[in-house]
Amino acid sequence: MLRVDNIHTFYGKIEALKGISIEVNEGEIVTLIGANGAGKSTTLKTISGQLHPLHGTIEFLGETISGMPSHNVTAKQVIQVPEGRRIFPQMTVRENLDMGAFLRTDKDGVAEDMKKVLELFPRLRERLSQKGGTLSGGEQQMLAIARGMMASPKLLMLDEPSMGLAPVIVDVIFETIKRLNEAGITILLVEQNAAMALQTAHRGYVLETGSIALQGSGAELLRNEQVRKTYLGEV
Amino acid sequence: MGAIRSGLQKVTDFFGTRPGKIGFFFVLALFTLFMPVYFQAVGNAFMVRIFALVGIYVLLALGLNIVVGYAGLLNLGYIAFYAVGAYAGMNLGFLVQELLIGLGFLGEKPENWTYWMLLPFAAVPGALAGIMIGGPVLRLRGDYLAIVTLGFGEIVRIAITNNIAGITNGASGLPAIGQNVPPIAGQEWVRTNLSTADFIFSKDLYWYYVIIALVLFAIFVIQRLDNSRLGRAWVAMREDEVAAASVGVNILTTKLWAFALGAAWGGIAGHTYAYWVGFISPESFNFMESVLVVCMVVLGGMGSIPGAILGAVLITALPEVIRALAASPAFSGILTPEQASLVGDYRFLIFGGLMVIMMALRPQGILPSKRRARELHPIDDHVLMQENQELWEAEHKLDTDSDKF
């Protein structure tokens, strides 16, 4: 579904991605894990069009999307839930969700998705007319995911959804990710919380300073000696 | 300070109620339509001109409000678009006059239709200038954007002063010798038909109604814009550019639209001002004017149409009111006529002080848009407390019944 082929992305002269190739198949949850600065978020931003690779190509459903601006990538239903949630703080929950469907013209479909999203996140239903900025961190993350869902994504890319959240809320978020996947949405997940990510994902890639160090199924990576030592904190 | 603040709050609350709104708009409409007639009737032509000038500034404030209030892009060179509109209107007018005289079927003095003929296109030069400056500064935000737009305003003013392309006549202004700014068609008709023995329907009064019509048109259009898809894109972009792009807002075109649509009203105002006053020179378009228009939008309340209007009215009218007050009998015992005229000179100082007080008490402006007020101002204490309470409850609840998910 998504094929990232040997991309090199630069911040000025600094090469943040030194030839990353990943693949996401339809129906999968794929995770990118790695330390700070390994290039996880950069990879995601490059796919979503916030950054552009200097070399390499990104294909989605056979179409090249590398080099496209963000809004065009969004139009291909490749939706990024940005790092740090980035909801619209002064818009109400409902307005936030409506913004998610900004590019859609199928009113019935949007109404349908609104219903589904609110079923998935009952707490958001309770807070529809409350402004986004007053939600708790966990609720904001749910709103960010829900807003992404409103764009009717074929591929949903989540950037650090567990960041800054209490463990009990992290569980809820990962549970939600599984359920979205079961509902047929392909997911690309970037996470610091390697244990949770690998337990949830079908496959994973381990990034180290801009390159892929390891790849395999979630279970394989969980068993891998090096991963256990470096990312799961085992001695 | 708290008392003043809650007093202000009560006033705005009252205008939020239905009878408050209807009553207010009724009085406002009467005042707007007939006050200049009254001044004209008592022979105070100066006040009629002030009313028309206020209208011009309302147009400017409404236009800048699109850029600053809706899209959140600080523009300190807005007056450049006003200048472009004025100079383009004059110069195109000189061409159109010949054309109209050649055609000759629009009555006795066909060239009098120049203003009306050009009005539908008056937005174009301003909008083009808006895109011209909007394009290169798309990546800039906040202070940097303000500095570049300030520079742009100065470039336009200096270019005009230096008779750029030989069409601005430099510091002497337009029209140059041999050029003619025709009066506006329709003016003759109202003067002969609506004047009575002791009331003359003057040129300025006629222009006042033309300007009011333009203001109403602007309010209508901008209101529609605010509720449109583009309006929502502006709000999203203002709140978070990255998030806006991630939901599919094209940041590039959304910003350009803001610049172009904002500048268009500057152009229309400039065109109208040029034909009303019949003379334009670079002095009318200096940096101070840009600052004043920004003040109008900020004072009135960013992102709010009533706010922009009120800001323009206050800032344009206040100096005149202060000047009139100082010269009035109430102060005749305290101030000598010489001192009274000095107060007129000090009006900007008084007025600056008022702005400072205003910003301390109510930084979101007098009539802010609700959302914009929340963005700018950490709200009154009781609202803040209520929000903290909600937040605490939300988090507390989340911990106790998180198994609900």
XYZ file of C-alpha atoms in Angstrom:
640
model
C 0.000 0.000 0.000
C 2.715 2.442 1.077
C 6.218 2.001 -0.206
C 8.989 4.230 1.006
C 12.047 3.632 -1.119
C 15.468 4.739 0.070
C 14.580 8.268 1.153
C 17.139 10.827 2.269
C 15.768 13.849 4.095
C 17.834 16.818 5.176
C 17.387 19.566 7.724
C 19.621 22.100 6.075
C 22.963 20.282 5.786
C 22.149 17.650 8.368
C 21.087 14.379 6.862
C 18.303 13.177 9.149
C 17.288 10.191 7.054
C 20.079 8.238 5.402
C 18.187 5.970 3.075
C 15.049 4.681 4.773
C 12.970 2.012 3.054
C 9.805 0.764 4.626
C 6.672 -0.878 3.411
C 3.180 -0.911 4.815
C 0.664 -3.439 3.518
C -3.058 -2.970 3.580
C -4.652 -3.887 6.903
C -1.401 -3.825 8.876
C -0.232 -1.966 11.912
C 3.393 -1.094 11.297
C 5.496 0.663 13.904
C 8.706 2.659 13.770
C 10.627 2.641 17.018
C 13.958 4.083 18.004
C 15.680 6.534 20.278
C 15.298 10.290 20.221
C 16.653 11.715 17.004
C 16.671 8.393 15.213
C 14.455 9.827 12.483
C 11.073 8.319 13.318
C 9.094 11.530 13.208
C 11.153 12.793 10.300
C 10.122 9.712 8.336
C 6.494 10.386 9.106
C 6.781 14.041 8.240
C 8.443 13.145 4.971
C 5.598 10.809 4.087
C 2.962 13.387 5.008
C 4.605 16.067 2.895
C 5.711 18.390 5.672
C 9.271 17.600 4.633
C 10.505 16.565 1.245
C 13.138 13.913 0.563
C 16.186 14.921 -1.439
C 16.522 11.438 -2.903
C 14.230 8.466 -2.961
C 10.533 8.053 -3.622
C 7.389 7.425 -1.656
C 4.553 5.596 -3.347
C 1.050 5.232 -2.077
C -1.254 2.824 -3.929
C 1.155 2.943 -6.856
C 1.193 6.729 -7.025
C 4.246 8.815 -6.177
C 3.454 11.150 -3.292
C 6.952 12.295 -2.377
C 7.361 15.991 -3.058
C 3.649 16.693 -2.759
C 2.609 19.404 -0.293
C 0.814 18.240 2.865
C -2.676 19.109 1.769
C -2.335 17.049 -1.390
C -1.110 14.061 0.605
C -4.107 14.509 2.890
C -6.314 14.502 -0.181
C -4.927 11.009 -0.996
C -6.385 9.941 2.352
C -2.961 9.542 3.906
C -3.667 11.211 7.212
C -1.158 12.240 9.825
C -2.075 12.719 13.462
C 0.729 15.107 14.335
C 3.080 14.807 17.262
C 1.977 16.665 20.374
C -1.678 16.270 19.345
C -2.016 19.739 17.857
C -5.738 20.024 18.093
C -7.241 23.454 17.453
C -7.393 24.721 21.024
C -10.026 27.418 20.586
C -12.347 25.398 18.417
C -14.935 23.227 20.058
C -14.612 19.472 19.846
C -17.252 19.454 17.126
C -15.467 22.154 15.133
C -12.229 20.211 15.460
C -13.923 17.117 14.067
C -15.500 19.137 11.258
C -12.061 20.501 10.370
C -10.895 16.905 10.020
C -13.359 16.532 7.162
C -12.197 19.801 5.576
C -11.458 18.321 2.166
C -14.498 16.081 1.957
C -17.536 16.975 -0.087
C -19.665 13.893 0.683
C -21.906 15.314 3.401
C -23.642 12.005 4.126
C -20.333 10.223 4.493
C -19.083 12.889 6.884
C -22.223 12.616 9.033
C -21.838 8.849 9.040
C -18.191 9.088 10.095
C -19.057 11.601 12.784
C -21.461 9.054 14.256
C -18.867 6.298 14.119
C -16.154 8.421 15.648
C -18.382 9.490 18.512
C -19.318 5.881 19.157
C -15.660 5.034 19.318
C -14.946 7.954 21.666
C -18.000 8.448 23.876
C -16.110 10.956 25.959
C -15.824 13.267 22.970
C -19.575 13.107 22.519
C -19.999 14.405 26.055
C -17.697 17.283 25.265
C -18.804 18.219 21.773
C -19.364 21.878 22.566
C -16.374 22.231 24.849
C -13.317 23.827 23.328
C -10.405 21.580 22.501
C -7.894 23.348 24.720
C -9.808 22.517 27.886
C -9.676 18.767 27.325
C -7.282 16.633 29.311
C -4.192 15.277 27.580
C -5.764 11.891 26.955
C -8.922 13.433 25.594
C -6.913 15.703 23.335
C -5.095 12.692 21.910
C -8.419 10.996 21.303
C -9.674 14.144 19.618
C -6.570 14.253 17.440
C -7.123 10.658 16.367
C -10.838 11.263 15.898
C -10.074 14.311 13.768
C -7.814 12.140 11.642
C -10.618 9.586 11.325
C -12.960 12.274 10.024
C -10.797 12.525 6.911
C -11.745 8.916 6.124
C -8.134 7.716 6.056
C -6.832 4.806 4.042
C -3.576 5.085 5.933
C -3.515 6.674 9.367
C -0.124 7.778 10.634
C 0.190 8.387 14.353
C 3.153 10.314 15.681
C 3.884 9.491 19.326
C 0.293 9.068 20.457
C 1.342 8.040 23.976
C 3.535 11.077 24.573
C 2.948 12.712 27.935
C 0.017 10.556 28.913
C -0.639 8.574 32.087
C -0.053 4.817 31.690
C -3.722 4.030 32.109
C -4.577 6.391 29.249
C -1.797 4.943 27.105
C -3.511 1.569 27.396
C -6.753 3.113 26.227
C -5.048 4.769 23.256
C -3.383 1.541 22.129
C -6.638 -0.329 22.562
C -8.246 2.240 20.291
C -5.506 1.820 17.693
C -6.171 -1.918 17.614
C -9.858 -1.358 17.192
C -9.349 1.113 14.349
C -7.149 -1.469 12.654
C -9.776 -4.164 13.128
C -12.238 -1.797 11.482
C -10.011 -1.910 8.390
C -7.709 1.074 8.702
C -4.041 0.601 7.931
C -1.850 2.187 10.570
C 1.693 3.469 10.661
C 2.709 4.154 14.215
C 5.723 6.037 15.513
C 6.431 5.407 19.179
C 8.902 5.910 21.973
C 7.045 3.372 24.020
C 8.628 0.430 22.216
C 7.069 -2.310 24.331
C 3.514 -1.164 23.773
C 4.129 -0.433 20.105
C 5.649 -3.836 19.362
C 2.902 -5.646 21.229
C 0.290 -3.821 19.191
C 1.929 -3.851 15.756
C 2.108 -6.648 13.212
C 5.513 -5.530 12.013
C 8.095 -3.060 13.137
C 11.214 -1.218 12.057
C 13.947 -0.121 14.448
C 15.584 3.160 13.462
C 19.018 4.248 14.510
C 20.471 7.629 13.532
C 18.622 7.862 10.283
C 18.897 4.275 9.080
C 16.961 1.101 9.643
C 18.836 -1.145 12.056
C 16.385 -3.988 12.347
C 13.053 -5.101 11.036
C 10.669 -7.936 11.643
C 7.344 -8.910 13.069
C 6.318 -7.346 16.345
C 6.839 -10.595 18.209
C 10.274 -11.169 16.659
C 11.473 -7.750 17.607
C 10.147 -8.171 21.119
C 12.299 -11.299 21.454
C 15.367 -9.732 19.891
C 18.251 -9.426 22.327
C 19.389 -6.025 21.099
C 15.903 -4.538 21.139
C 15.318 -5.835 24.630
C 18.516 -4.251 25.853
C 18.303 -0.962 24.067
C 14.633 -0.139 23.958
C 12.902 -2.246 26.543
C 15.330 -1.421 29.323
C 16.357 -4.962 30.183
C 19.817 -5.625 31.470
C -10.025 48.373 37.602
C -12.149 45.321 38.236
C -15.261 47.473 38.410
C -14.533 49.076 35.048
C -13.870 45.704 33.554
C -17.093 44.144 34.805
C -18.923 47.289 33.716
C -17.592 46.849 30.193
C -18.593 43.210 30.378
C -22.163 44.187 31.344
C -22.368 46.551 28.387
C -21.264 43.873 25.929
C -23.575 41.353 27.582
C -26.544 43.663 27.089
C -25.790 44.002 23.395
C -25.784 40.245 23.220
C -29.470 40.057 24.134
C -32.155 40.281 21.483
C -33.830 43.562 22.494
C -30.417 45.015 23.109
C -29.335 44.096 19.596
C -32.456 45.323 17.820
C -32.597 48.579 19.731
C -28.920 49.172 19.211
C -29.005 48.567 15.474
C -32.099 50.725 15.071
C -30.489 53.670 16.809
C -27.252 53.048 14.977
C -28.968 52.980 11.584
C -30.850 56.214 12.293
C -27.697 57.873 13.518
C -25.648 56.695 10.552
C -28.205 57.758 7.971
C -29.374 61.090 9.334
C -26.678 62.559 11.524
C -24.724 63.983 8.555
C -27.967 65.434 7.194
C -28.396 67.226 10.498
C -24.859 68.583 10.390
C -25.344 69.681 6.810
C -28.616 71.401 7.768
C -26.954 73.370 10.558
C -24.203 74.303 8.156
C -21.415 72.262 9.754
C -19.866 70.944 6.552
C -16.718 69.959 8.415
C -18.564 67.285 10.399
C -20.059 65.853 7.219
C -16.551 65.412 5.876
C -15.502 63.743 9.123
C -18.399 61.306 8.781
C -17.368 60.410 5.246
C -13.743 60.059 6.329
C -14.805 57.716 9.114
C -16.543 55.639 6.446
C -13.308 55.386 4.445
C -11.435 54.228 7.536
C -14.165 51.711 8.335
C -13.556 50.220 4.890
C -9.819 50.073 5.586
C -10.313 48.534 9.027
C -12.696 45.921 7.642
C -10.153 45.014 4.981
C -7.214 44.812 7.346
C -9.363 42.811 9.729
C -9.395 40.027 7.147
C -5.607 39.814 7.170
C -4.941 40.480 10.849
C -8.125 39.297 12.511
C -9.122 36.293 10.440
C -5.862 34.989 9.055
C -3.710 36.166 11.964
C -1.076 37.798 9.743
C 0.163 41.103 11.118
C 0.393 43.629 8.305
C 1.995 46.984 9.077
C 1.983 48.245 5.512
C -1.686 48.068 4.796
C -1.910 51.679 3.700
C 0.138 50.729 0.624
C -2.929 49.034 -0.825
C -4.957 52.167 -0.135
C -2.322 54.135 -2.033
C -2.254 51.665 -4.905
C -6.041 51.866 -5.157
C -5.974 55.657 -5.132
C -3.208 56.078 -7.707
C -4.525 53.331 -9.949
C -8.005 54.830 -9.769
C -6.735 58.292 -10.734
C -4.520 57.143 -13.556
C -6.998 54.715 -15.060
C -9.548 57.480 -14.665
C -7.556 59.792 -16.945
C -7.673 57.119 -19.632
C -11.314 56.224 -19.091
C -12.377 59.893 -19.263
C -11.206 60.188 -22.857
C -12.940 56.959 -23.705
C -16.183 58.146 -22.128
C -16.032 61.516 -23.839
C -15.450 59.662 -27.085
C -18.459 57.439 -26.538
C -20.586 60.362 -25.435
C -23.874 58.564 -24.727
C -23.916 58.831 -20.922
C -25.599 62.223 -20.779
C -24.208 65.680 -20.966
C -20.914 65.094 -19.138
C -20.058 61.476 -19.760
C -16.680 61.750 -18.030
C -18.541 62.143 -14.719
C -19.170 58.400 -14.851
C -15.462 57.647 -14.482
C -15.717 56.821 -10.773
C -18.671 54.515 -11.222
C -17.218 52.851 -14.309
C -14.000 52.038 -12.481
C -15.576 51.046 -9.149
C -16.245 47.396 -10.091
C -12.556 47.045 -10.927
C -11.240 49.124 -8.052
C -10.487 46.006 -6.026
C -8.161 44.630 -8.695
C -5.042 46.830 -8.279
C -5.183 46.453 -4.498
C -5.653 42.697 -4.673
C -2.771 42.355 -7.148
C -0.541 44.362 -4.837
C -1.695 42.104 -2.007
C -0.609 39.017 -3.902
C 2.651 40.726 -4.832
C 3.589 41.212 -1.199
C 1.807 38.051 -0.014
C 3.797 35.754 -2.283
C 7.321 36.419 -1.018
C 6.369 36.558 2.674
C 4.371 33.337 2.856
C 6.892 31.681 5.111
C 7.128 34.575 7.525
C 5.078 34.956 10.659
C 4.628 37.357 13.530
C 7.290 40.026 13.947
C 9.144 39.121 10.767
C 6.029 39.433 8.690
C 5.251 42.758 10.354
C 8.706 44.094 9.476
C 8.523 43.043 5.843
C 5.041 44.487 5.378
C 6.205 47.694 7.042
C 9.013 47.818 4.499
C 6.584 47.209 1.677
C 4.438 50.120 2.820
C 7.479 52.392 2.807
C 8.616 51.178 -0.616
C 5.245 52.037 -2.100
C 5.221 55.472 -0.474
C 8.758 56.264 -1.593
C 8.096 54.945 -5.073
C 5.117 57.278 -5.316
C 7.132 60.226 -4.032
C 9.742 59.552 -6.713
C 7.157 59.637 -9.486
C 7.514 55.986 -10.361
C 6.885 55.195 -14.026
C 6.012 58.857 -14.451
C 2.417 58.366 -13.362
C 2.341 59.578 -9.749
C 3.635 63.140 -10.249
C 5.859 62.764 -7.183
C 5.377 64.869 -4.104
C 3.061 67.311 -5.907
C 0.393 64.668 -6.112
C -2.388 64.036 -8.574
C -4.033 65.458 -10.555
C -1.135 67.252 -12.216
C -1.658 70.417 -14.209
C -3.760 69.621 -17.227
C -5.331 66.583 -15.652
C -8.874 66.641 -14.451
C -10.704 64.645 -11.798
C -14.324 64.739 -12.857
C -17.085 65.045 -10.254
C -19.132 61.957 -9.601
C -22.215 61.350 -11.713
C -25.470 61.718 -9.788
C -24.167 64.474 -7.589
C -25.646 67.196 -9.775
C -29.000 65.491 -9.769
C -29.319 65.209 -5.977
C -28.113 68.744 -5.519
C -30.842 70.150 -7.772
C -33.602 67.796 -6.696
C -33.044 67.186 -2.979
C -31.896 70.593 -1.854
C -34.340 73.020 -0.272
C -34.151 76.762 0.314
C -31.911 76.447 3.371
C -30.506 72.950 2.924
C -27.962 72.108 0.283
C -27.384 68.458 -0.523
C -23.657 68.903 -0.734
C -20.992 66.967 -2.577
C -19.627 65.620 0.698
C -23.055 64.396 1.781
C -23.496 62.612 -1.517
C -20.095 60.974 -1.147
C -20.969 60.036 2.421
C -23.873 57.921 1.182
C -21.737 56.363 -1.531
C -19.191 55.374 1.113
C -21.868 54.039 3.472
C -23.196 51.873 0.640
C -19.683 50.511 0.097
C -19.316 49.824 3.831
C -22.595 47.883 3.874
C -21.452 45.913 0.847
C -18.139 45.178 2.569
C -19.892 44.002 5.734
C -22.093 41.705 3.686
C -19.199 40.184 1.732
C -16.893 39.801 4.727
C -19.648 38.258 6.820
C -20.135 35.678 4.101
C -16.395 35.081 3.943
C -16.217 34.537 7.685
C -18.761 31.741 7.490
C -17.262 30.164 4.395
C -14.861 27.310 3.900
C -12.100 29.831 3.414
C -13.078 31.465 6.698
C -12.736 28.176 8.527
C -9.401 27.559 6.858
C -8.231 30.950 8.165
C -9.254 30.116 11.703
C -7.523 26.742 11.527
C -4.376 28.275 10.081
C -4.330 30.970 12.757
C -4.658 28.430 15.540
C -2.138 25.894 14.286
C -0.542 25.910 10.877
C 0.789 22.346 11.052
C -2.532 20.941 12.164
C -4.327 22.946 9.487
C -2.044 21.512 6.799
C -2.572 18.016 8.183
C -6.335 18.259 7.732
C -5.823 19.425 4.177
C -5.766 23.216 4.323
C -3.574 24.602 1.551
C -1.585 27.081 3.622
C -0.132 28.801 0.573
C -3.360 29.718 -1.170
C -5.184 30.359 2.102
C -2.635 33.003 3.039
C -2.630 34.506 -0.429
C -6.399 34.786 -0.371
C -6.192 36.606 2.937
C -3.682 39.077 1.526
C -5.585 39.560 -1.723
C -9.054 39.895 -0.190
C -7.795 42.175 2.561
C -5.919 44.375 0.111
C -8.895 44.540 -2.239
C -10.839 46.641 0.283
C -7.849 48.893 0.716
C -7.915 49.403 -3.051
C -11.621 50.198 -3.092
C -11.208 52.655 -0.228
C -8.280 54.313 -2.010
C -10.168 54.629 -5.277
C -13.126 56.175 -3.486
C -10.992 58.551 -1.433
C -9.178 59.751 -4.553
C -12.376 60.684 -6.377
C -14.061 62.116 -3.310
C -11.245 64.440 -2.288
C -10.099 64.935 -5.854
C -6.458 65.166 -4.867
C -3.930 62.614 -3.637
C -0.315 62.960 -2.615
C 2.229 60.701 -0.911
C 1.655 62.381 2.472
C -1.740 60.735 2.751
C -0.152 57.310 2.733
C 2.543 57.432 5.383
C 3.422 54.816 7.950
C 1.332 56.507 10.653
C -1.786 55.718 8.638
C -0.925 52.016 8.569
C -0.422 52.080 12.303
C -3.737 53.830 12.815
C -5.591 51.181 10.842
C -3.899 48.414 12.824
C -4.925 50.274 16.007
C -8.504 50.375 14.788
C -8.601 46.625 14.312
C -6.836 45.878 17.579
C -8.811 48.372 19.631
C -12.136 47.243 18.234
C -11.380 43.569 18.574
C -9.519 41.420 16.088
C -11.569 39.145 13.895
C -14.784 40.986 14.638
C -16.680 43.065 12.077
C -18.493 45.283 14.633
C -15.152 45.635 16.400
C -13.340 46.856 13.293
C -16.120 49.357 12.608
C -16.162 50.654 16.153
C -12.377 50.893 16.203
C -12.368 52.917 12.999
C -15.100 55.222 14.283
C -13.380 55.809 17.605
C -9.905 56.386 16.229
C -11.014 58.674 13.433
C -13.611 60.563 15.408
C -11.966 60.736 18.826
C -9.305 63.324 17.940
C -12.019 65.505 16.425
C -14.207 65.096 19.498
C -11.324 66.005 21.783
C -10.589 69.044 19.667
C -14.243 70.086 19.684
C -14.534 69.525 23.425
C -11.501 71.648 24.188
C -12.991 74.486 22.170
C -16.454 74.084 23.685
C -17.986 76.492 26.249
C -17.584 73.865 28.987
C -13.862 74.498 28.996
C -13.971 78.177 28.101
C -13.347 79.225 31.712
C -10.432 76.830 32.078
C -8.714 77.061 28.742
C -7.954 80.145 26.733
C -8.668 79.799 23.003
C -4.922 79.442 22.417
C -4.705 76.594 24.914
C -7.800 74.977 23.436
C -6.202 74.848 20.023
C -3.112 73.356 21.649
C -5.233 70.549 23.087
C -6.120 69.820 19.504
C -2.420 69.302 18.833
C -2.113 67.079 21.877
C -4.985 64.880 20.814
C -2.735 62.060 19.673
C -1.103 62.022 23.093
C -4.454 61.813 24.882
C -5.558 59.234 22.457
C -2.385 57.162 22.905
C -2.975 57.202 26.663
C -6.493 55.928 26.120
C -5.094 53.088 24.003
C -2.682 52.089 26.759
C -5.482 52.021 29.336
C -7.608 50.050 26.924
C -4.947 47.443 26.316
C -4.447 46.996 30.056
C -8.134 46.562 30.760
C -9.332 44.716 27.736
C -6.585 43.519 25.392
C -8.993 41.528 23.249
C -10.578 44.793 22.066
C -13.912 46.405 22.747
C -16.098 44.124 20.661
C -13.986 41.031 20.120
C -14.977 37.923 18.253
C -15.559 35.273 20.861
C -12.921 32.895 19.644
C -10.312 35.574 19.097
C -10.866 36.846 22.637
C -10.102 33.423 24.028
C -6.945 33.146 21.969
C -5.559 36.465 23.079
C -6.683 36.918 26.585
C -6.515 34.473 29.462
C -10.098 35.431 30.158
C -11.667 36.986 33.203
C -10.909 35.351 36.495
C -14.238 33.678 37.010
C -14.167 32.123 33.563
C -10.641 30.907 34.170
C -11.646 29.363 37.474
C -14.584 27.639 35.872
C -12.333 26.248 33.182
C -9.815 24.968 35.668
C -12.649 23.313 37.506
C -13.823 21.637 34.306
C -10.316 20.547 33.531
C -9.810 19.115 36.979
C -13.119 17.308 36.828
C -12.338 15.912 33.422
C -9.004 14.514 34.534
C -10.320 13.310 37.824
C -13.188 11.528 36.129
C -10.816 10.023 33.615
C -8.826 8.383 36.361
C -11.760 6.950 38.232
C -13.802 5.537 35.389
C -11.281 5.017 32.654
C -12.465 1.409 32.369
C -15.454 2.880 30.568
C -13.415 3.058 27.383
